[in-house]
PDB file of C-alpha atoms and ligand atoms in Angstrom:
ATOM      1  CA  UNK A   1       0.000   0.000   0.000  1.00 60.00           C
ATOM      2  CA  UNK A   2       1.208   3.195  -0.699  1.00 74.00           C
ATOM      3  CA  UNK A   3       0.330   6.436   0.301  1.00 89.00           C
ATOM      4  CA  UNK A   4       0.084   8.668  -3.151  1.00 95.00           C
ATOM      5  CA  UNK A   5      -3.002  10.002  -2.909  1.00 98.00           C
ATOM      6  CA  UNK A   6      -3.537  11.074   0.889  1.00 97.00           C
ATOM      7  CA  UNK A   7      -5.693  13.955   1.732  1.00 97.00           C
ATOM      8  CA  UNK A   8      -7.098  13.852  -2.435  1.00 98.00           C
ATOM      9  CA  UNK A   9     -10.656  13.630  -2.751  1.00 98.00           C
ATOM     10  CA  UNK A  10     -11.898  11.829  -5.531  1.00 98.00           C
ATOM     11  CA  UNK A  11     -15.151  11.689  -7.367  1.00 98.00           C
ATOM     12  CA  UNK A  12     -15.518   8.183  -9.289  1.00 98.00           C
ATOM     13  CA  UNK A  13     -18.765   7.377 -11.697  1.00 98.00           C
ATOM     14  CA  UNK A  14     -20.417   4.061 -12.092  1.00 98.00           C
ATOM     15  CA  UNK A  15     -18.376   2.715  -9.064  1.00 98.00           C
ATOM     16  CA  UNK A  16     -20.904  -0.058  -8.044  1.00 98.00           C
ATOM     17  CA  UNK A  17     -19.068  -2.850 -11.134  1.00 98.00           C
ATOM     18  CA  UNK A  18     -16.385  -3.276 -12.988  1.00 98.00           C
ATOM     19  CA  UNK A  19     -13.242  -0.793 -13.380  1.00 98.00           C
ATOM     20  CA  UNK A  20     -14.816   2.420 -11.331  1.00 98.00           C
ATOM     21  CA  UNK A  21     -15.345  -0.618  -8.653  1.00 98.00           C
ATOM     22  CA  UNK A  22     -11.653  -1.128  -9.479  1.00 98.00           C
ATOM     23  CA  UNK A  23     -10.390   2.367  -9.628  1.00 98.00           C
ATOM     24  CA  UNK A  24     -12.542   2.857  -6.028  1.00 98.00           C
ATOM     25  CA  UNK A  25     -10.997   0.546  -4.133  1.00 97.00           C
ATOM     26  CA  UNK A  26      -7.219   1.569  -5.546  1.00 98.00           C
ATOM     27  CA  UNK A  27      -7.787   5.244  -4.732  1.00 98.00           C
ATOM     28  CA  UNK A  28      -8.290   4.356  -1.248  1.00 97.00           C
ATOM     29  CA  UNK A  29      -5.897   1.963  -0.805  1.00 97.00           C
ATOM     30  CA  UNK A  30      -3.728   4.635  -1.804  1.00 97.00           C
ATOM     31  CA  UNK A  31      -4.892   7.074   0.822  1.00 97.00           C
ATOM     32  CA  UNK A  32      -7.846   9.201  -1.440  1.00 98.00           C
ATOM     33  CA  UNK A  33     -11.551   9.846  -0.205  1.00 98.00           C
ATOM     34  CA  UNK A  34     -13.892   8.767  -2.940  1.00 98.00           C
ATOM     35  CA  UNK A  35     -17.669   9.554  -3.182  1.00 98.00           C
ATOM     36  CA  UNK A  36     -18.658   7.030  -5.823  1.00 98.00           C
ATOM     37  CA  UNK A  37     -21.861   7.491  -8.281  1.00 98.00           C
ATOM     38  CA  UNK A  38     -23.936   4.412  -9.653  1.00 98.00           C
ATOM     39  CA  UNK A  39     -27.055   4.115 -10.702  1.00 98.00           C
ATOM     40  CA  UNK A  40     -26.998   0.466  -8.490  1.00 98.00           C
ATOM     41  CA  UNK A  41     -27.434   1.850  -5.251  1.00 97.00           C
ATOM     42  CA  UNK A  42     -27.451  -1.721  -3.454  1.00 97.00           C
ATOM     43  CA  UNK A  43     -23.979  -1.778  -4.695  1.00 97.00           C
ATOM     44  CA  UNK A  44     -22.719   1.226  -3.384  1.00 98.00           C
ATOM     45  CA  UNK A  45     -24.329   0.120  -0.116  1.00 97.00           C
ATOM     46  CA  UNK A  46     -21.947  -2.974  -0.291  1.00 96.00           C
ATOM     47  CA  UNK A  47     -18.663  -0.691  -1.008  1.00 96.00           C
ATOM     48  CA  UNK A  48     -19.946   1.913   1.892  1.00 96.00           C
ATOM     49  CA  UNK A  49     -19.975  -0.799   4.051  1.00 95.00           C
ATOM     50  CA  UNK A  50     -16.588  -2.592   2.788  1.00 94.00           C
ATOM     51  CA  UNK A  51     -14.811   0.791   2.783  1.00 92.00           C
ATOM     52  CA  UNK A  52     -16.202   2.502   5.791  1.00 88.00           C
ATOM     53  CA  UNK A  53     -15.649   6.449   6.317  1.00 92.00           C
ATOM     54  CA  UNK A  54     -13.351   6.925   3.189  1.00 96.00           C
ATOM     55  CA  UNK A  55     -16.020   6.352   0.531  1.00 97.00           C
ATOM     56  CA  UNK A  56     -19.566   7.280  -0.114  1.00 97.00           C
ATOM     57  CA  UNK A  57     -22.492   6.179  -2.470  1.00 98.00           C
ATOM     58  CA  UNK A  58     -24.762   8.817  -4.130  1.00 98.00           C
ATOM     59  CA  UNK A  59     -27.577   7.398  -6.584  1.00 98.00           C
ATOM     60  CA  UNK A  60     -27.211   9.235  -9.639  1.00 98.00           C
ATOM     61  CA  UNK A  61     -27.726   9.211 -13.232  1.00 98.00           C
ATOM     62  CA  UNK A  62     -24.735  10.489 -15.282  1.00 98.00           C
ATOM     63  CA  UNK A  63     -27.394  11.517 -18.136  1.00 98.00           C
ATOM     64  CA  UNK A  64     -28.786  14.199 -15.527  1.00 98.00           C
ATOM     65  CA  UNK A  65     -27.371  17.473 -15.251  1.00 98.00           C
ATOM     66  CA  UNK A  66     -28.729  17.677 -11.502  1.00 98.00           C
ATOM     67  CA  UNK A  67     -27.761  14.941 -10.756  1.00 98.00           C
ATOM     68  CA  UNK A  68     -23.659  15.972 -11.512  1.00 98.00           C
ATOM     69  CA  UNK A  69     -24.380  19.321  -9.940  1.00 98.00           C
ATOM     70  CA  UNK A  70     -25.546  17.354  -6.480  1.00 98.00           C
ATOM     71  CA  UNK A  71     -22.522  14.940  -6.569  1.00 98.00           C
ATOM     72  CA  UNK A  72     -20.366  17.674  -6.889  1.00 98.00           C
ATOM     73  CA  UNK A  73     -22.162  19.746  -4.317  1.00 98.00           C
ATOM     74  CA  UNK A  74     -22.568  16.413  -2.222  1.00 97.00           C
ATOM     75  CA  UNK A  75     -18.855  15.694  -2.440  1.00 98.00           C
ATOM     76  CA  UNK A  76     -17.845  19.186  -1.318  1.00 98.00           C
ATOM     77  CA  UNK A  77     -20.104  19.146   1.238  1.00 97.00           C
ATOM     78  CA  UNK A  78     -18.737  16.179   2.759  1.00 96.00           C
ATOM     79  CA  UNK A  79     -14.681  16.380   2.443  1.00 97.00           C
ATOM     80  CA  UNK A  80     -14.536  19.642   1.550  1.00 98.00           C
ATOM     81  CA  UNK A  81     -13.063  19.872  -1.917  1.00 98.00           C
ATOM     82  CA  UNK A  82     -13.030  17.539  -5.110  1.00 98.00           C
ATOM     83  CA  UNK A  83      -9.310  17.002  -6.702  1.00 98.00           C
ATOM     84  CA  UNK A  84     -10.515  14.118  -9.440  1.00 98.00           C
ATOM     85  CA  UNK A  85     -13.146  12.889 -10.676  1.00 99.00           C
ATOM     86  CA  UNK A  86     -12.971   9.527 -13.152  1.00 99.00           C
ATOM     87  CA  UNK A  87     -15.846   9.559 -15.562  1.00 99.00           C
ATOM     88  CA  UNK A  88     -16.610   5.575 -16.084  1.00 98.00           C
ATOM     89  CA  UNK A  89     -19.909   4.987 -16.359  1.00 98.00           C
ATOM     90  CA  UNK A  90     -21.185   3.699 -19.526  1.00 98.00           C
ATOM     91  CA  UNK A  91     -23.412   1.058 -21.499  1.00 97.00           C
ATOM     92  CA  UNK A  92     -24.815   0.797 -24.671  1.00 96.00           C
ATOM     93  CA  UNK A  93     -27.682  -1.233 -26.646  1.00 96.00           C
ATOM     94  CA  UNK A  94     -26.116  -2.521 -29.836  1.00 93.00           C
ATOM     95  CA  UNK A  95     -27.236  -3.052 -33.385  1.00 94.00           C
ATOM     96  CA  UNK A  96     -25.975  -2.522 -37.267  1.00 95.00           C
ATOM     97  CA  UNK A  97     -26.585   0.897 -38.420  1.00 97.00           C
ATOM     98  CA  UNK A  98     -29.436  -0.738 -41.206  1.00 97.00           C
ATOM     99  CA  UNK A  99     -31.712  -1.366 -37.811  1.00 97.00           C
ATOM    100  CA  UNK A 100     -30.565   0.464 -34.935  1.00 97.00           C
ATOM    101  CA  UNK A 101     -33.600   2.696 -34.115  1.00 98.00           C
ATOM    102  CA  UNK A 102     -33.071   6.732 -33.035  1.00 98.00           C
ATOM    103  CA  UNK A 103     -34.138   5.761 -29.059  1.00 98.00           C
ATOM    104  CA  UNK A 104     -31.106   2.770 -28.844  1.00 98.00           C
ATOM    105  CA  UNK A 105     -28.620   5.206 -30.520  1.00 98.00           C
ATOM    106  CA  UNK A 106     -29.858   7.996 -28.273  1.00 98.00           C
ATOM    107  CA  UNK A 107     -29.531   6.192 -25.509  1.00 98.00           C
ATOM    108  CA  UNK A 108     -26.217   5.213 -25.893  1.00 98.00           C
ATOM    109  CA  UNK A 109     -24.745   8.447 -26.767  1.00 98.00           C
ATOM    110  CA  UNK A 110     -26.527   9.931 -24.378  1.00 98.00           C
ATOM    111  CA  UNK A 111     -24.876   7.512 -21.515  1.00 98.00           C
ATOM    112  CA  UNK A 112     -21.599   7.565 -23.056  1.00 98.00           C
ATOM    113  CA  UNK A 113     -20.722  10.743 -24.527  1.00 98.00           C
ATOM    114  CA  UNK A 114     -23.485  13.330 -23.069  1.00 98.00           C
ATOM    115  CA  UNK A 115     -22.569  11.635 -19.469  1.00 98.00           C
ATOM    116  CA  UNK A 116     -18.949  12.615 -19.590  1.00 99.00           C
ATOM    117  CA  UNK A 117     -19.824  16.528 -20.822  1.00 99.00           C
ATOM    118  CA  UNK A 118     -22.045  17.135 -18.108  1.00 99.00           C
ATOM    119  CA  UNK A 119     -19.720  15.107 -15.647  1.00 98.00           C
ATOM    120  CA  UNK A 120     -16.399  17.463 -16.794  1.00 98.00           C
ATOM    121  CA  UNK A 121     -18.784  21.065 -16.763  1.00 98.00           C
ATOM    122  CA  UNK A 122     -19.703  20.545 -13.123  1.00 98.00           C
ATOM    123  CA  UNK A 123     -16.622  18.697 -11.967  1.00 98.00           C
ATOM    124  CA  UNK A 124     -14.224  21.452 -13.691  1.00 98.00           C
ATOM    125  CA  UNK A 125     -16.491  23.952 -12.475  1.00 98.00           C
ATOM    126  CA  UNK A 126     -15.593  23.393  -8.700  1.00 98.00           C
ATOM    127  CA  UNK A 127     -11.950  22.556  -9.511  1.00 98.00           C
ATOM    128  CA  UNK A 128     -11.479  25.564 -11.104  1.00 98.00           C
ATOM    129  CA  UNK A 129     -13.193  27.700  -8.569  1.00 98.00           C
ATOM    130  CA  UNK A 130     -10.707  25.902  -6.364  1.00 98.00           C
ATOM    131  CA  UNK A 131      -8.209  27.636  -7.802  1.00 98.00           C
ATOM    132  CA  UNK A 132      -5.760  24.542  -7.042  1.00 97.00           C
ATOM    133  CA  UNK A 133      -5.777  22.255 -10.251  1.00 98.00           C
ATOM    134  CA  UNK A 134      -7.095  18.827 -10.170  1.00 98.00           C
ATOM    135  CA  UNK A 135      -7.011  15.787 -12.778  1.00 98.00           C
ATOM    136  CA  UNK A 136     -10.074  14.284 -14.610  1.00 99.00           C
ATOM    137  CA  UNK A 137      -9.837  10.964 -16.171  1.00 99.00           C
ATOM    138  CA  UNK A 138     -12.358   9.879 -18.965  1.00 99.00           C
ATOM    139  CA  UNK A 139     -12.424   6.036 -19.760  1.00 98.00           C
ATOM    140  CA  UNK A 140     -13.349   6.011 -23.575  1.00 98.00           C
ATOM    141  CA  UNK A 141     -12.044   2.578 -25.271  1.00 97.00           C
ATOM    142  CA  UNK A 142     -10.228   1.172 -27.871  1.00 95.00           C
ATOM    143  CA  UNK A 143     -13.323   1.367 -29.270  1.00 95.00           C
ATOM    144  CA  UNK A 144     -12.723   4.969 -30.323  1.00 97.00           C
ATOM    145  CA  UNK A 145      -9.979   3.908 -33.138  1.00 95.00           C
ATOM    146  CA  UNK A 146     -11.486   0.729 -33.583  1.00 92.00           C
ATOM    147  CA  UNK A 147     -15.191  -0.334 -35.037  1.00 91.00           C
ATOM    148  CA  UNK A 148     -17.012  -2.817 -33.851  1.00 91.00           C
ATOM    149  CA  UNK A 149     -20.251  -4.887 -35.810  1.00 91.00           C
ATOM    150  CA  UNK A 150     -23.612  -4.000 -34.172  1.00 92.00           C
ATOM    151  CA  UNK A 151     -22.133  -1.179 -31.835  1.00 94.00           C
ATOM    152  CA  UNK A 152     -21.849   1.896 -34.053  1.00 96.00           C
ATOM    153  CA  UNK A 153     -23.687   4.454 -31.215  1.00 98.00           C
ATOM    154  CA  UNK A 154     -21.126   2.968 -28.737  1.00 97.00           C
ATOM    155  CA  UNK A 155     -17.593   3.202 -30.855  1.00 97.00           C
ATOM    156  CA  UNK A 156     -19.179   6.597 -32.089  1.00 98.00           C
ATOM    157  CA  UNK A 157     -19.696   8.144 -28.378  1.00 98.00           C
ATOM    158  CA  UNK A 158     -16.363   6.533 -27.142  1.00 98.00           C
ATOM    159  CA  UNK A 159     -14.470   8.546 -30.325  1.00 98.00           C
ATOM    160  CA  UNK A 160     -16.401  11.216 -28.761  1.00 98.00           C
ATOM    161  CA  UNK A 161     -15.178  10.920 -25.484  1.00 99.00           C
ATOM    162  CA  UNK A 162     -11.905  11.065 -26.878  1.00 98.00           C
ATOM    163  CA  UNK A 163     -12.346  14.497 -28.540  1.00 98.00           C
ATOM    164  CA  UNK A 164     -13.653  15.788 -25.613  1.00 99.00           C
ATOM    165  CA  UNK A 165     -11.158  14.933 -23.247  1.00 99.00           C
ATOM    166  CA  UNK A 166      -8.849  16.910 -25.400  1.00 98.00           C
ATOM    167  CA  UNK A 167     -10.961  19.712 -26.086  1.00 98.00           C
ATOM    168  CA  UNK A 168     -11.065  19.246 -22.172  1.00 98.00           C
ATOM    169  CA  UNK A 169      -7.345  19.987 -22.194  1.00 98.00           C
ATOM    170  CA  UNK A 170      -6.860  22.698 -24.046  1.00 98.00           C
ATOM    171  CA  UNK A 171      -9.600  24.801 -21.985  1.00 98.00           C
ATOM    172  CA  UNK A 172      -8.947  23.493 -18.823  1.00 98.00           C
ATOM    173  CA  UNK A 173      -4.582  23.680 -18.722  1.00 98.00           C
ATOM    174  CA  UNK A 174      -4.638  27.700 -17.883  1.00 98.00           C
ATOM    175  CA  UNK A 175      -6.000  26.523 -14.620  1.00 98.00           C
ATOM    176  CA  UNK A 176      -3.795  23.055 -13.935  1.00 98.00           C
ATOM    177  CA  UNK A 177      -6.775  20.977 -14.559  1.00 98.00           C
ATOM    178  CA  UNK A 178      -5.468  18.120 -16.509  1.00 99.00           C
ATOM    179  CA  UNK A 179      -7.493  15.795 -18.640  1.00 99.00           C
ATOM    180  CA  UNK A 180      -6.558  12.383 -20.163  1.00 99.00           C
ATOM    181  CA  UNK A 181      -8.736   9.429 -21.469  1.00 99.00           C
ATOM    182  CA  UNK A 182      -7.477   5.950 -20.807  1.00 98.00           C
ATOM    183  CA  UNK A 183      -8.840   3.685 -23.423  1.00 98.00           C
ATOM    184  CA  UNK A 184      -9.111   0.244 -22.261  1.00 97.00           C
ATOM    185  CA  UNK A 185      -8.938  -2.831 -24.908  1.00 95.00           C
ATOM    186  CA  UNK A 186     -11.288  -6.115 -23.371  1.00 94.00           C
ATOM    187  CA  UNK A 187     -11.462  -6.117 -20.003  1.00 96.00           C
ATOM    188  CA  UNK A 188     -13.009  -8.766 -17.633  1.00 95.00           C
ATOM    189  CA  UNK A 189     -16.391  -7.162 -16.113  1.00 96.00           C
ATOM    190  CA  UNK A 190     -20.121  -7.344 -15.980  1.00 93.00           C
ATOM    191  CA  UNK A 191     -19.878  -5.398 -18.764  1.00 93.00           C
ATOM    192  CA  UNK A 192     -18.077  -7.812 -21.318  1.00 91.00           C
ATOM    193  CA  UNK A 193     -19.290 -11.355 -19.640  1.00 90.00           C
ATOM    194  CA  UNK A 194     -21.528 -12.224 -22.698  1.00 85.00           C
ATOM    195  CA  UNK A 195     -18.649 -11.836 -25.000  1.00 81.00           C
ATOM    196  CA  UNK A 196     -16.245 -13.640 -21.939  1.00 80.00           C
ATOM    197  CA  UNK A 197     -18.979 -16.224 -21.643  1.00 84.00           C
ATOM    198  CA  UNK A 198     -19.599 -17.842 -25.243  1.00 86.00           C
ATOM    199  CA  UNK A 199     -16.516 -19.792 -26.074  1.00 88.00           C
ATOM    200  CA  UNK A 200     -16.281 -18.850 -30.016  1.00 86.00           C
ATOM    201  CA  UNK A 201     -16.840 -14.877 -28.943  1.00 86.00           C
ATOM    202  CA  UNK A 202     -14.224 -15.171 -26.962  1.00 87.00           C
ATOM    203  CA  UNK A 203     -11.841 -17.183 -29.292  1.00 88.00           C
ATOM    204  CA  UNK A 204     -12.343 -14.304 -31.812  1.00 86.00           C
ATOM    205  CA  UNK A 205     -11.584 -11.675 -29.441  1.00 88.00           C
ATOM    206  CA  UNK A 206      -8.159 -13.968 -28.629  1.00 91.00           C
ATOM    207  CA  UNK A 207      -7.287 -14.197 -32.019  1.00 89.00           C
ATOM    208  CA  UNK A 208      -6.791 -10.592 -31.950  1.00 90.00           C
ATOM    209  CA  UNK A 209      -5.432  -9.726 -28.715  1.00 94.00           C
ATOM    210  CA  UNK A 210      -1.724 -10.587 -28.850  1.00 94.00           C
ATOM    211  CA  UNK A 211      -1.459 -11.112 -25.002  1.00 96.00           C
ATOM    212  CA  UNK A 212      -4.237 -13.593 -25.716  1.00 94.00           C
ATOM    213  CA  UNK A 213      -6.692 -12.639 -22.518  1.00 95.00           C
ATOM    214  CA  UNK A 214      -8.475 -10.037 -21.201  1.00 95.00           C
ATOM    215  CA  UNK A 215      -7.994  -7.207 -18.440  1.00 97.00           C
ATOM    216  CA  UNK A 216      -8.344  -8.040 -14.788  1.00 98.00           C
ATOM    217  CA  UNK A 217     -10.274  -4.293 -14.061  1.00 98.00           C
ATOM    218  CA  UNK A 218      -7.123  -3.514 -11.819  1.00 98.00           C
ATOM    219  CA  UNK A 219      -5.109  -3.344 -14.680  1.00 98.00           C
ATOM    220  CA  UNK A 220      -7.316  -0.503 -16.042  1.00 98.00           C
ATOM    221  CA  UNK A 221      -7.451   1.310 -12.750  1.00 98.00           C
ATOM    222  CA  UNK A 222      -3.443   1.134 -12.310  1.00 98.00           C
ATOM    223  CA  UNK A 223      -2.636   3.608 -15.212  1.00 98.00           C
ATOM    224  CA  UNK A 224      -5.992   5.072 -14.165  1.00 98.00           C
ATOM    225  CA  UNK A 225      -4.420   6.413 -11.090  1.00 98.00           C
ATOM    226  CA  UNK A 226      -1.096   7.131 -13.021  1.00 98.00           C
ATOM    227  CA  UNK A 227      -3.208   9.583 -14.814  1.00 98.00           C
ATOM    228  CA  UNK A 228      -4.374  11.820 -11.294  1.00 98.00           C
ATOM    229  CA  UNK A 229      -0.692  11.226  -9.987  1.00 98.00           C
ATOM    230  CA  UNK A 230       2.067  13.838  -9.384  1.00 97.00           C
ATOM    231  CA  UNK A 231       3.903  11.230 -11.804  1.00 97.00           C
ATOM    232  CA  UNK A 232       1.618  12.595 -14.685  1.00 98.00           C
ATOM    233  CA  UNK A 233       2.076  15.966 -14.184  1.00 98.00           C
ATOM    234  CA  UNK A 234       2.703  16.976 -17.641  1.00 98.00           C
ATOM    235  CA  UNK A 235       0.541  14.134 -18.897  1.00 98.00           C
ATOM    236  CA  UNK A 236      -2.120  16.493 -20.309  1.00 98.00           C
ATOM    237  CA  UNK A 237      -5.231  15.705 -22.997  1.00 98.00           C
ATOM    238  CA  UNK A 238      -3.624  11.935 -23.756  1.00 98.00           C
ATOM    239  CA  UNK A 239      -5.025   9.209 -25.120  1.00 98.00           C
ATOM    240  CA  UNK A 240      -3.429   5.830 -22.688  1.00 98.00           C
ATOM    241  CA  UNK A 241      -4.228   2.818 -24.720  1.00 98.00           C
ATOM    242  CA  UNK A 242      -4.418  -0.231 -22.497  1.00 98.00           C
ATOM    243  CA  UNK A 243      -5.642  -2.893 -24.539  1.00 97.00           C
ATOM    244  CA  UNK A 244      -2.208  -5.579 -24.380  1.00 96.00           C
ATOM    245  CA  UNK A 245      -1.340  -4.546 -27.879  1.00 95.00           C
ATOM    246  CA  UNK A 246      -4.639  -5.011 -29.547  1.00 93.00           C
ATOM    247  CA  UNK A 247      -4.683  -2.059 -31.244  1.00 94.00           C
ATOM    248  CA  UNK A 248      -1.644  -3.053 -33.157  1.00 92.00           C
ATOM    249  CA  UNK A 249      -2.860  -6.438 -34.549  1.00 88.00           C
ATOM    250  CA  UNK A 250      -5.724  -5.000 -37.068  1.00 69.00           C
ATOM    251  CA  UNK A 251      -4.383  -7.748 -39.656  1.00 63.00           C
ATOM    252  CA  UNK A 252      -5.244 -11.294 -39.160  1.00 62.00           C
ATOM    253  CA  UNK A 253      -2.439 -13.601 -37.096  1.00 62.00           C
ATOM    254  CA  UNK A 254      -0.078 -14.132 -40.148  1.00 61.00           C
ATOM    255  CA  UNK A 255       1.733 -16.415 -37.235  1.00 66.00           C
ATOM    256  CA  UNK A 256      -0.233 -19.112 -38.600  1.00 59.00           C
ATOM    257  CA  UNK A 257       1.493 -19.335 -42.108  1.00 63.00           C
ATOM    258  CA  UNK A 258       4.628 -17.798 -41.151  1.00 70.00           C
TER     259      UNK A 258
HETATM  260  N1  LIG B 301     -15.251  -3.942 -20.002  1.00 62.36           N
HETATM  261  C1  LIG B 301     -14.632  -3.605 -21.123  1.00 62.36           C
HETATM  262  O1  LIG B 301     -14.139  -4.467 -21.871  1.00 62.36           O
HETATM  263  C2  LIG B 301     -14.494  -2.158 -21.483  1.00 62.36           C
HETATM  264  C3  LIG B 301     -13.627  -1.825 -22.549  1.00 62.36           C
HETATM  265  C4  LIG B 301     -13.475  -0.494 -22.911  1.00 62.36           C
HETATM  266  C5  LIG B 301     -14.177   0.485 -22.235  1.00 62.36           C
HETATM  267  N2  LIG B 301     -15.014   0.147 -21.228  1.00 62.36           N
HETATM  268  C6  LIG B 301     -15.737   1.234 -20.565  1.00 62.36           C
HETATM  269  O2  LIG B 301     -15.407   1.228 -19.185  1.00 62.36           O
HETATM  270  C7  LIG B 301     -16.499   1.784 -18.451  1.00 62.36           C
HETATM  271  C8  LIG B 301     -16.857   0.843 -17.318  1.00 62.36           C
HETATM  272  O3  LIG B 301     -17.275  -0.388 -17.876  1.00 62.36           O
HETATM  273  P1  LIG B 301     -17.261  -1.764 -17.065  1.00 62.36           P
HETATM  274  O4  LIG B 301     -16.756  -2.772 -17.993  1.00 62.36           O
HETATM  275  O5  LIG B 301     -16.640  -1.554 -15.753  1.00 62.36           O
HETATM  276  O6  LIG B 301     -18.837  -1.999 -16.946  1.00 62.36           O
HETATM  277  P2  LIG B 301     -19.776  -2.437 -15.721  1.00 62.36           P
HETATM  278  O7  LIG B 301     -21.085  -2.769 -16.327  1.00 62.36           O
HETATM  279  O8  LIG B 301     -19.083  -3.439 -14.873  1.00 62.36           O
HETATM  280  O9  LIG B 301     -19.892  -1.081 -14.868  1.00 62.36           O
HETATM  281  C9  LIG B 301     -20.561   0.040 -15.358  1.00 62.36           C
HETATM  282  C10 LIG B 301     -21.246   0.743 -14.202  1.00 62.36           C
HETATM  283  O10 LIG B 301     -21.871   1.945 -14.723  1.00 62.36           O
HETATM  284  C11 LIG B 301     -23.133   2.068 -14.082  1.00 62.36           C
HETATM  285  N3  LIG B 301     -24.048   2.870 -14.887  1.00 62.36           N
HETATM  286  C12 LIG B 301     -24.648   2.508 -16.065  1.00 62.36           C
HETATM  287  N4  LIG B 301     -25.450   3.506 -16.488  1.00 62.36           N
HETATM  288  C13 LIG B 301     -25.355   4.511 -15.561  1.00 62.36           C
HETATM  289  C14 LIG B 301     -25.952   5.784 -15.449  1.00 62.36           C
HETATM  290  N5  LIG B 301     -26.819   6.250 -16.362  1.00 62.36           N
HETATM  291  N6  LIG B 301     -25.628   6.545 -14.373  1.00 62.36           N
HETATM  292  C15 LIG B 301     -24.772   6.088 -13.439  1.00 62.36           C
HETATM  293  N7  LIG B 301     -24.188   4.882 -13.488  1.00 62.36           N
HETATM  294  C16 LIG B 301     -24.478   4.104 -14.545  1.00 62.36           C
HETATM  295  C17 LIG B 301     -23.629   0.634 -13.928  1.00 62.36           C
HETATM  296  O11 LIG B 301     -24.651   0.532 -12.934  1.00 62.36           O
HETATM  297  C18 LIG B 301     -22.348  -0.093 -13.548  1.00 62.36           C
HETATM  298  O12 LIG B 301     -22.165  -0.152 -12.141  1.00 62.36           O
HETATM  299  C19 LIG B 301     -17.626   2.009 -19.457  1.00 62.36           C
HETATM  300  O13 LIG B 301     -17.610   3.357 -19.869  1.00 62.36           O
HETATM  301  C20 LIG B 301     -17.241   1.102 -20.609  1.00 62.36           C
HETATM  302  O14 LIG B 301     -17.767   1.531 -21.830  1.00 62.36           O
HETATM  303  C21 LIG B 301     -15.187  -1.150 -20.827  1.00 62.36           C
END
């Protein structure tokens, strides 16, 4: 355990599953206060009561303006100040372009993209009237470079993530906020168990990861935390791939036939 991120206060969406569960419980190993956001409130219940006075669970909806203006209020309230805030929370409902209808789309970009805009306004909006920097963190996905059949709303709002993070930047660096998207490849969650689950999914996902597995979640939250750390102080509207090289194997596995 170390002790990076004492006295940092940390705001941390969709924190109930997956990697914001992941990037949760690293912050405060490390020392931070988190006030986590999920629309699952019986599993922030189950973190307040694993992690005891250095975290707190607020029910919101990241596609609700209020509902980022109370976290932020909430989080202030509570510890006084907010110094990062990871925007996680996503899902999407998938299908090809020919049949997706205008309320799946909607509601995807709406989660994914609109989420994180009204997450950074109102978490920027305290930092900078802080006056003493901070670090957001947006988790878009390799998705953003890379399409994917049946999930055009959801590789389209992750590309817009990406964008925004460094439009993010460029605004936000005249008062040391920094913002960086980490983009993670297949990771091992909730989110991805029907892929994880049906053994020829998952042998076509293998094919094309050269480490040939998925991401625990804690390997997601570890650069995650790089990202709000002194060590990344001039780490400022990047894009961290962490996908174990999938990015870079978009032709098939000539390893077969040579
Ligand atoms: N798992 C992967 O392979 C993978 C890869 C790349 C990017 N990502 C991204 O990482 C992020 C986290 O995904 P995960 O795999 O941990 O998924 P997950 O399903 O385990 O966790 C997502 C959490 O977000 C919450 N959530 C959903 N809609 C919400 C809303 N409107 N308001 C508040 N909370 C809401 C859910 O309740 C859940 O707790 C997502 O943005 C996802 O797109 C995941």
């Amino acid at each position: 355990m170390t002790t990076r991120f004492t006295n940092k206060v940390a705001l941390v969406t969709g924190a109930a599953s997956g990697i914001g569960y992941a990037i949760t419980k690293q912050l405060i190993n490390e020392g931070a206060t988190v006030v986590g956001a999920d629309l699952n409130e019986e599993g922030l219940r189950q973190l307040e009561s694993q992690l005891k006075d250095k975290f707190i669970g607020v029910k919101a909806d990241v596609t609700k303006e209020e509902d980022h203006e109370q976290l932020v209020s909430k989080t202030v309230g509570q510890f006084g100040k907010l110094d990062f805030a990871y925007n996680v929370a996503g899902a999407s409902k998938a299908g090809v372009i020919t049949d997706l209808s205008k309320e799946d789309w909607n509601f995807t970009v709406d989660l994914v993209l609109n989420g994180v805009f009204l997450g950074m306004k109102h978490q920027a909006r305290q930092m900078k009237k802080q006056e003493s920097g901070g670090a957001i963190v947006n988790v878009s996905s390799l998705n953003a470079h890379v399409p994917m059949y049946s999930g055009a709303a959801y590789t389209s709002a992750k590309a817009g993530v990406e964008m925004l993070t460094k439009n993010g930047a460029l605004e936000l660096a005249r008062h040391n906020i920094r913002v960086n998207a980490i983009l993670p490849g297949l990771v091992d969650t909730p989110l991805t168990e029907g892929f994880n689950s049906n053994a020829e999914i998952k042998e076509a996902f293998m094919e094309r990861i050269p480490m040939n597995r998925a991401a625990d979640p804690k390997e997601i939250a570890a650069p995650a935390l790089f990202l709000a750390s002194e060590e990344a102080s001039y780490v400022n509207g990047a894009s961290l791939l962490v996908d174990g090289a999938w990015a870079v194997s978009g032709y098939p596995d000539l390893s077969r036939w040579f």
